[in-house]
Short mmCIF file of C-alpha atoms and ligand atoms in Angstrom, two decimals:
data_model
loop_
_atom_site.label_atom_id
_atom_site.label_comp_id
_atom_site.label_asym_id
_atom_site.label_seq_id
_atom_site.Cartn_x
_atom_site.Cartn_y
_atom_site.Cartn_z
CA MET A 1 129.93 115.49 75.37
CA LYS A 2 127.65 115.85 72.37
CA HIS A 3 128.47 118.65 69.94
CA ILE A 4 125.67 121.23 69.76
CA ALA A 5 125.33 123.89 67.06
CA VAL A 6 122.94 126.79 67.57
CA LEU A 7 121.36 128.73 64.68
CA ALA A 8 119.91 132.10 65.66
CA SER A 9 118.79 135.24 63.81
CA GLY A 10 118.08 137.69 66.60
CA GLN A 11 118.35 138.51 70.29
CA GLY A 12 119.49 135.06 71.32
CA THR A 13 117.90 134.95 74.77
CA ASN A 14 117.32 131.22 74.27
CA LEU A 15 120.95 130.84 73.23
CA GLN A 16 121.94 132.62 76.46
CA ALA A 17 119.75 130.30 78.53
CA ILE A 18 121.43 127.32 76.85
CA ILE A 19 124.93 128.76 77.41
CA ASP A 20 124.12 129.44 81.08
CA ALA A 21 122.68 125.96 81.62
CA ALA A 22 125.76 124.40 80.01
CA ASP A 23 127.98 126.53 82.30
CA ARG A 24 126.04 125.21 85.29
CA LYS A 25 126.64 121.67 83.92
CA GLU A 26 122.91 121.20 83.42
CA ILE A 27 123.50 120.25 79.79
CA SER A 28 125.87 117.39 79.13
CA GLY A 29 126.87 118.80 75.77
CA LYS A 30 129.13 121.49 74.35
CA ILE A 31 128.09 124.38 72.09
CA VAL A 32 130.66 124.12 69.31
CA VAL A 33 129.36 126.83 66.99
CA VAL A 34 126.72 129.55 66.68
CA ILE A 35 125.67 130.58 63.17
CA SER A 36 123.43 133.46 62.15
CA ASP A 37 121.92 134.68 58.90
CA HIS A 38 122.06 138.26 60.26
CA ALA A 39 125.37 140.07 60.62
CA ASP A 40 124.10 142.15 63.54
CA ALA A 41 122.36 139.36 65.46
CA PHE A 42 122.98 139.88 69.16
CA ALA A 43 123.19 136.09 69.42
CA LEU A 44 126.62 136.28 67.70
CA LYS A 45 127.85 138.69 70.39
CA ARG A 46 126.61 136.39 73.13
CA ALA A 47 128.60 133.53 71.58
CA LYS A 48 131.75 135.60 71.15
CA ASN A 49 131.51 136.79 74.77
CA LYS A 50 131.84 133.16 75.77
CA GLN A 51 134.60 132.40 73.24
CA ILE A 52 132.25 130.17 71.28
CA GLU A 53 132.97 129.98 67.54
CA ALA A 54 130.46 132.29 65.83
CA HIS A 55 129.76 132.89 62.14
CA PHE A 56 127.58 135.11 60.06
CA LEU A 57 126.58 133.12 56.99
CA ASP A 58 125.36 135.71 54.49
CA PRO A 59 122.28 134.55 52.51
CA SER A 60 122.88 137.17 49.82
CA LEU A 61 126.03 135.30 48.74
CA TYR A 62 124.02 132.25 47.68
CA ASP A 63 121.77 131.84 44.63
CA ASP A 64 119.01 130.00 46.44
CA ARG A 65 117.95 128.40 49.70
CA GLU A 66 119.29 125.00 48.72
CA ARG A 67 122.83 126.32 48.19
CA TYR A 68 122.72 128.33 51.40
CA ASP A 69 121.60 125.28 53.33
CA LEU A 70 124.37 123.17 51.80
CA ALA A 71 126.91 125.72 53.02
CA LEU A 72 125.27 125.56 56.44
CA VAL A 73 125.49 121.76 56.48
CA ALA A 74 129.19 121.97 55.55
CA LYS A 75 129.90 124.37 58.44
CA LEU A 76 127.98 122.18 60.86
CA ARG A 77 129.74 119.03 59.72
CA ALA A 78 133.14 120.71 60.01
CA VAL A 79 132.64 120.90 63.78
CA GLU A 80 131.07 117.42 63.97
CA THR A 81 127.65 118.68 64.99
CA GLU A 82 125.43 116.07 66.60
CA LEU A 83 122.49 118.31 67.47
CA VAL A 84 121.30 121.42 65.63
CA VAL A 85 119.37 123.80 67.89
CA LEU A 86 117.21 126.43 66.21
CA ALA A 87 116.91 129.38 68.56
CA GLY A 88 114.92 132.03 66.75
CA PHE A 89 116.41 131.15 63.35
CA MET A 90 114.07 132.96 60.99
CA ARG A 91 114.66 130.94 57.83
CA LEU A 92 112.78 127.98 56.49
CA LEU A 93 115.12 125.02 56.10
CA SER A 94 115.17 123.05 52.87
CA PRO A 95 114.31 119.33 52.87
CA SER A 96 117.95 118.47 52.16
CA PHE A 97 119.03 120.27 55.34
CA VAL A 98 116.42 118.42 57.38
CA GLU A 99 117.49 115.11 55.83
CA ALA A 100 121.15 115.83 56.64
CA PHE A 101 120.26 115.75 60.36
CA PRO A 102 117.29 113.41 60.81
CA LEU A 103 115.79 113.79 64.30
CA ARG A 104 118.87 115.83 65.11
CA ILE A 105 117.34 119.29 64.73
CA MET A 106 115.29 120.91 67.50
CA ASN A 107 113.18 124.04 67.39
CA ILE A 108 111.35 126.07 69.99
CA HIS A 109 108.02 127.60 69.12
CA PRO A 110 106.12 130.14 71.26
CA SER A 111 102.74 128.36 71.36
CA LEU A 112 101.33 125.00 72.33
CA LEU A 113 101.62 123.22 68.99
CA PRO A 114 99.77 122.22 66.92
CA ALA A 115 97.95 125.47 67.76
CA PHE A 116 99.29 128.61 66.11
CA PRO A 117 102.22 127.37 64.02
CA GLY A 118 104.23 129.68 61.77
CA THR A 119 105.38 133.21 62.40
CA ASP A 120 103.97 135.22 65.30
CA GLY A 121 102.63 132.17 67.15
CA MET A 122 102.45 134.19 70.34
CA LYS A 123 100.52 137.05 68.80
CA GLN A 124 98.17 134.69 66.99
CA ALA A 125 97.29 133.03 70.31
CA PHE A 126 96.90 136.38 72.09
CA ASN A 127 94.66 137.80 69.38
CA TYR A 128 92.59 134.61 69.34
CA GLY A 129 91.84 135.15 73.02
CA VAL A 130 92.99 131.77 74.33
CA LYS A 131 93.14 131.28 78.11
CA VAL A 132 96.18 129.01 77.99
CA THR A 133 99.13 129.12 75.62
CA GLY A 134 102.80 128.30 76.12
CA CYS A 135 105.78 126.98 74.25
CA THR A 136 106.85 123.78 72.54
CA VAL A 137 110.22 122.17 71.86
CA HIS A 138 109.97 119.78 68.92
CA PHE A 139 112.10 117.91 66.46
CA VAL A 140 112.14 119.47 63.02
CA ASP A 141 110.69 117.54 60.11
CA ARG A 142 109.90 118.71 56.59
CA GLY A 143 106.69 120.47 57.63
CA LEU A 144 106.08 123.79 59.34
CA ASP A 145 106.47 123.39 63.13
CA SER A 146 105.10 119.87 62.69
CA GLY A 147 107.75 117.45 64.01
CA PRO A 148 107.44 115.23 67.12
CA VAL A 149 106.87 117.20 70.33
CA ILE A 150 109.65 116.85 72.92
CA LEU A 151 108.51 119.15 75.76
CA GLN A 152 105.80 121.74 76.30
CA GLU A 153 105.10 124.24 79.06
CA ALA A 154 101.69 125.84 79.47
CA VAL A 155 101.40 129.55 80.28
CA PRO A 156 98.00 130.88 81.41
CA VAL A 157 96.79 134.10 79.81
CA ILE A 158 95.73 136.36 82.66
CA GLN A 159 92.90 138.90 82.59
CA GLN A 160 95.08 142.04 82.40
CA GLU A 161 97.46 140.52 79.87
CA THR A 162 99.19 142.54 77.18
CA LEU A 163 101.19 140.96 74.40
CA ALA A 164 104.35 142.26 76.10
CA THR A 165 103.63 140.64 79.49
CA LEU A 166 102.63 137.38 77.82
CA GLU A 167 105.82 137.44 75.79
CA GLN A 168 107.90 137.79 78.97
CA ARG A 169 106.30 134.78 80.61
CA ILE A 170 106.50 132.64 77.46
CA HIS A 171 110.17 133.52 77.09
CA ALA A 172 110.80 132.57 80.72
CA ALA A 173 109.12 129.20 80.04
CA GLU A 174 111.21 128.75 76.87
CA HIS A 175 114.38 129.36 78.84
CA ARG A 176 113.36 126.55 81.21
CA ILE A 177 112.29 123.86 78.75
CA TYR A 178 114.84 124.34 75.94
CA PRO A 179 117.93 123.54 78.04
CA THR A 180 116.05 120.60 79.58
CA ALA A 181 115.13 119.17 76.17
CA ILE A 182 118.69 119.60 74.91
CA ASP A 183 120.10 117.85 77.96
CA LEU A 184 117.68 114.94 77.49
CA PHE A 185 118.91 114.60 73.92
CA CYS A 186 122.55 114.80 74.98
CA ARG A 187 122.00 112.02 77.51
CA ASP A 188 120.27 109.82 74.87
CA LYS A 189 116.99 109.99 76.77
CA LEU A 190 114.75 110.81 73.81
CA LYS A 191 113.25 108.04 71.75
CA VAL A 192 110.95 108.83 68.84
CA VAL A 193 108.39 106.29 67.68
CA GLY A 194 106.22 107.69 64.91
CA ARG A 195 104.91 111.06 66.09
CA ARG A 196 105.56 110.31 69.74
CA CYS A 197 108.73 111.30 71.56
CA TYR A 198 109.29 109.22 74.71
CA ILE A 199 111.58 110.19 77.56
CA VAL A 200 113.36 106.97 78.52
CA ASP A 201 115.38 106.00 81.60
C1 GRF B 301 111.50 132.68 70.63
O1 GRF B 301 110.33 133.26 71.08
C2 GRF B 301 111.22 131.37 69.97
O2 GRF B 301 110.06 130.77 70.43
C3 GRF B 301 111.07 131.72 68.51
O3 GRF B 301 111.96 132.78 68.31
C4 GRF B 301 112.15 133.49 69.52
C5 GRF B 301 113.62 133.65 69.70
O4 GRF B 301 113.94 134.50 70.75
N1 GRF B 301 111.34 130.57 67.70
P1 GRF B 301 115.45 134.68 71.21
O5 GRF B 301 116.26 135.19 70.00
O6 GRF B 301 115.96 133.37 71.70
O7 GRF B 301 115.39 135.72 72.28
#
């Protein structure tokens, strides 16, 4: 079983979807730790409810991003993390963090990348007036939402859409593709060649 660490800043609905999928044995990996940069992140409660090790790592205790990220790496290494899953982790990661886990960090973004990267991807797409948006699971590289794409799910924008209804359907899609992508990684089914991520037998 591969060791999975989840970093989350907020609600943690993706974390919950991953926990539930692991419980149903749909992920052949084990969540060994959940870490948040917010003391009151509901994601930490979700982890504790399942007796998963959970930590608040306080950014205000560190002089800069680099030092914070080094502390994060140390915590992740202490539990022999093999895959780092970003699930609504609202901090930019320093290059040294990314290099500590090459092609071992995944993120989920609420748009069809490379469209609408950065914060508020969903709102950007909605305000742009696109007819199709969705979500993307990708490996993290040194750029902003720019690493190799692992899985995407398209979500049509319907005529009567509000941002709230779109958000619900994008979240539902996220909760489907994130556990799937994580399971593929855990079963060594992902092979990255350049920008392309292949799903191999
Ligand atoms: C998701 O919409 C994800 O795409 C983005 O952050 C949000 C996290 O939501 N990266 P949750 O905390 O998992 O509910």
